[in-house]
Amino acid sequence: MTDSDTVVDWDEIAESWGRAFPAAYQRFIAIYGAGMIEDYLVIGTPEPWVDPPDGDGADMRAGTAFARVL
């Protein structure tokens, strides 16, 4: 098994989100990287938190901001 080519600065991610992402997710990304499973489940590359962008809301930041309001 080879490591993925998805590069993530986990320290930057943890600092911007105010918490570390789960170790299992970090290991999954390290091994498999971002992509799709069976053309259905999207595994995204983590992005640093910023205020939700204007636009279609189809990214991790906007989805998380929406979930935090619920």
mmCIF file with all atom_site columns, C-alpha atoms in Angstrom:
data_model
loop_
_atom_site.group_PDB
_atom_site.id
_atom_site.type_symbol
_atom_site.label_atom_id
_atom_site.label_alt_id
_atom_site.label_comp_id
_atom_site.label_asym_id
_atom_site.label_entity_id
_atom_site.label_seq_id
_atom_site.pdbx_PDB_ins_code
_atom_site.Cartn_x
_atom_site.Cartn_y
_atom_site.Cartn_z
_atom_site.occupancy
_atom_site.B_iso_or_equiv
_atom_site.pdbx_formal_charge
_atom_site.auth_seq_id
_atom_site.auth_comp_id
_atom_site.auth_asym_id
_atom_site.auth_atom_id
_atom_site.pdbx_PDB_model_num
ATOM 1  C CA . MET A 1 1  ? 0.000   0.000  0.000  1.00 0.00 ? 1  MET A CA 1
ATOM 2  C CA . THR A 1 2  ? 1.334   3.457  -0.879 1.00 0.00 ? 2  THR A CA 1
ATOM 3  C CA . ASP A 1 3  ? 0.616   6.812  0.676  1.00 0.00 ? 3  ASP A CA 1
ATOM 4  C CA . SER A 1 4  ? -1.721  9.182  -1.140 1.00 0.00 ? 4  SER A CA 1
ATOM 5  C CA . ASP A 1 5  ? -0.628  12.342 -2.897 1.00 0.00 ? 5  ASP A CA 1
ATOM 6  C CA . THR A 1 6  ? -3.114  14.442 -0.884 1.00 0.00 ? 6  THR A CA 1
ATOM 7  C CA . VAL A 1 7  ? -1.078  16.875 1.210  1.00 0.00 ? 7  VAL A CA 1
ATOM 8  C CA . VAL A 1 8  ? -2.636  18.370 4.338  1.00 0.00 ? 8  VAL A CA 1
ATOM 9  C CA . ASP A 1 9  ? -1.093  20.698 6.920  1.00 0.00 ? 9  ASP A CA 1
ATOM 10 C CA . TRP A 1 10 ? -2.905  19.205 9.924  1.00 0.00 ? 10 TRP A CA 1
ATOM 11 C CA . ASP A 1 11 ? -1.500  21.837 12.314 1.00 0.00 ? 11 ASP A CA 1
ATOM 12 C CA . GLU A 1 12 ? -2.982  24.620 10.170 1.00 0.00 ? 12 GLU A CA 1
ATOM 13 C CA . ILE A 1 13 ? -6.284  22.739 9.953  1.00 0.00 ? 13 ILE A CA 1
ATOM 14 C CA . ALA A 1 14 ? -6.462  22.228 13.737 1.00 0.00 ? 14 ALA A CA 1
ATOM 15 C CA . GLU A 1 15 ? -5.565  25.844 14.438 1.00 0.00 ? 15 GLU A CA 1
ATOM 16 C CA . SER A 1 16 ? -8.140  27.261 12.025 1.00 0.00 ? 16 SER A CA 1
ATOM 17 C CA . TRP A 1 17 ? -10.974 24.929 13.121 1.00 0.00 ? 17 TRP A CA 1
ATOM 18 C CA . GLY A 1 18 ? -10.121 25.169 16.827 1.00 0.00 ? 18 GLY A CA 1
ATOM 19 C CA . ARG A 1 19 ? -9.775  21.382 17.131 1.00 0.00 ? 19 ARG A CA 1
ATOM 20 C CA . ALA A 1 20 ? -7.944  18.509 15.522 1.00 0.00 ? 20 ALA A CA 1
ATOM 21 C CA . PHE A 1 21 ? -9.697  16.320 12.986 1.00 0.00 ? 21 PHE A CA 1
ATOM 22 C CA . PRO A 1 22 ? -10.098 12.691 14.109 1.00 0.00 ? 22 PRO A CA 1
ATOM 23 C CA . ALA A 1 23 ? -6.958  10.558 13.878 1.00 0.00 ? 23 ALA A CA 1
ATOM 24 C CA . ALA A 1 24 ? -8.809  7.936  11.805 1.00 0.00 ? 24 ALA A CA 1
ATOM 25 C CA . TYR A 1 25 ? -9.731  10.581 9.201  1.00 0.00 ? 25 TYR A CA 1
ATOM 26 C CA . GLN A 1 26 ? -6.156  11.875 9.124  1.00 0.00 ? 26 GLN A CA 1
ATOM 27 C CA . ARG A 1 27 ? -4.847  8.324  8.571  1.00 0.00 ? 27 ARG A CA 1
ATOM 28 C CA . PHE A 1 28 ? -7.475  7.654  5.870  1.00 0.00 ? 28 PHE A CA 1
ATOM 29 C CA . ILE A 1 29 ? -6.402  10.794 3.994  1.00 0.00 ? 29 ILE A CA 1
ATOM 30 C CA . ALA A 1 30 ? -2.728  9.851  4.419  1.00 0.00 ? 30 ALA A CA 1
ATOM 31 C CA . ILE A 1 31 ? -3.316  6.397  2.925  1.00 0.00 ? 31 ILE A CA 1
ATOM 32 C CA . TYR A 1 32 ? -6.088  6.885  0.348  1.00 0.00 ? 32 TYR A CA 1
ATOM 33 C CA . GLY A 1 33 ? -6.325  10.645 -0.198 1.00 0.00 ? 33 GLY A CA 1
ATOM 34 C CA . ALA A 1 34 ? -9.318  12.627 -1.272 1.00 0.00 ? 34 ALA A CA 1
ATOM 35 C CA . GLY A 1 35 ? -11.704 11.322 -3.913 1.00 0.00 ? 35 GLY A CA 1
ATOM 36 C CA . MET A 1 36 ? -14.919 9.374  -4.407 1.00 0.00 ? 36 MET A CA 1
ATOM 37 C CA . ILE A 1 37 ? -16.055 5.925  -3.385 1.00 0.00 ? 37 ILE A CA 1
ATOM 38 C CA . GLU A 1 38 ? -18.324 4.144  -5.881 1.00 0.00 ? 38 GLU A CA 1
ATOM 39 C CA . ASP A 1 39 ? -19.106 7.508  -7.552 1.00 0.00 ? 39 ASP A CA 1
ATOM 40 C CA . TYR A 1 40 ? -21.267 8.291  -4.510 1.00 0.00 ? 40 TYR A CA 1
ATOM 41 C CA . LEU A 1 41 ? -19.372 9.180  -1.336 1.00 0.00 ? 41 LEU A CA 1
ATOM 42 C CA . VAL A 1 42 ? -17.049 12.174 -1.596 1.00 0.00 ? 42 VAL A CA 1
ATOM 43 C CA . ILE A 1 43 ? -14.008 12.253 0.684  1.00 0.00 ? 43 ILE A CA 1
ATOM 44 C CA . GLY A 1 44 ? -12.802 15.833 0.615  1.00 0.00 ? 44 GLY A CA 1
ATOM 45 C CA . THR A 1 45 ? -9.444  17.367 1.321  1.00 0.00 ? 45 THR A CA 1
ATOM 46 C CA . PRO A 1 46 ? -9.774  19.345 4.554  1.00 0.00 ? 46 PRO A CA 1
ATOM 47 C CA . GLU A 1 47 ? -9.635  23.107 4.173  1.00 0.00 ? 47 GLU A CA 1
ATOM 48 C CA . PRO A 1 48 ? -8.724  25.704 6.791  1.00 0.00 ? 48 PRO A CA 1
ATOM 49 C CA . TRP A 1 49 ? -11.774 27.343 8.356  1.00 0.00 ? 49 TRP A CA 1
ATOM 50 C CA . VAL A 1 50 ? -12.716 30.777 7.087  1.00 0.00 ? 50 VAL A CA 1
ATOM 51 C CA . ASP A 1 51 ? -16.029 32.568 7.243  1.00 0.00 ? 51 ASP A CA 1
ATOM 52 C CA . PRO A 1 52 ? -18.421 30.832 4.846  1.00 0.00 ? 52 PRO A CA 1
ATOM 53 C CA . PRO A 1 53 ? -17.841 32.068 1.314  1.00 0.00 ? 53 PRO A CA 1
ATOM 54 C CA . ASP A 1 54 ? -20.479 33.581 -0.890 1.00 0.00 ? 54 ASP A CA 1
ATOM 55 C CA . GLY A 1 55 ? -21.546 31.233 -3.639 1.00 0.00 ? 55 GLY A CA 1
ATOM 56 C CA . ASP A 1 56 ? -23.309 27.913 -3.960 1.00 0.00 ? 56 ASP A CA 1
ATOM 57 C CA . GLY A 1 57 ? -22.376 26.643 -0.480 1.00 0.00 ? 57 GLY A CA 1
ATOM 58 C CA . ALA A 1 58 ? -21.045 23.374 -1.896 1.00 0.00 ? 58 ALA A CA 1
ATOM 59 C CA . ASP A 1 59 ? -17.853 23.182 0.127  1.00 0.00 ? 59 ASP A CA 1
ATOM 60 C CA . MET A 1 60 ? -16.818 21.955 3.557  1.00 0.00 ? 60 MET A CA 1
ATOM 61 C CA . ARG A 1 61 ? -16.800 25.404 5.186  1.00 0.00 ? 61 ARG A CA 1
ATOM 62 C CA . ALA A 1 62 ? -20.308 26.331 4.122  1.00 0.00 ? 62 ALA A CA 1
ATOM 63 C CA . GLY A 1 63 ? -21.676 22.885 5.027  1.00 0.00 ? 63 GLY A CA 1
ATOM 64 C CA . THR A 1 64 ? -20.107 23.047 8.474  1.00 0.00 ? 64 THR A CA 1
ATOM 65 C CA . ALA A 1 65 ? -21.339 26.583 9.069  1.00 0.00 ? 65 ALA A CA 1
ATOM 66 C CA . PHE A 1 66 ? -24.847 25.422 8.218  1.00 0.00 ? 66 PHE A CA 1
ATOM 67 C CA . ALA A 1 67 ? -24.559 22.420 10.557 1.00 0.00 ? 67 ALA A CA 1
ATOM 68 C CA . ARG A 1 68 ? -23.354 24.647 13.415 1.00 0.00 ? 68 ARG A CA 1
ATOM 69 C CA . VAL A 1 69 ? -26.577 26.678 13.192 1.00 0.00 ? 69 VAL A CA 1
ATOM 70 C CA . LEU A 1 70 ? -28.840 23.636 13.502 1.00 0.00 ? 70 LEU A CA 1
#
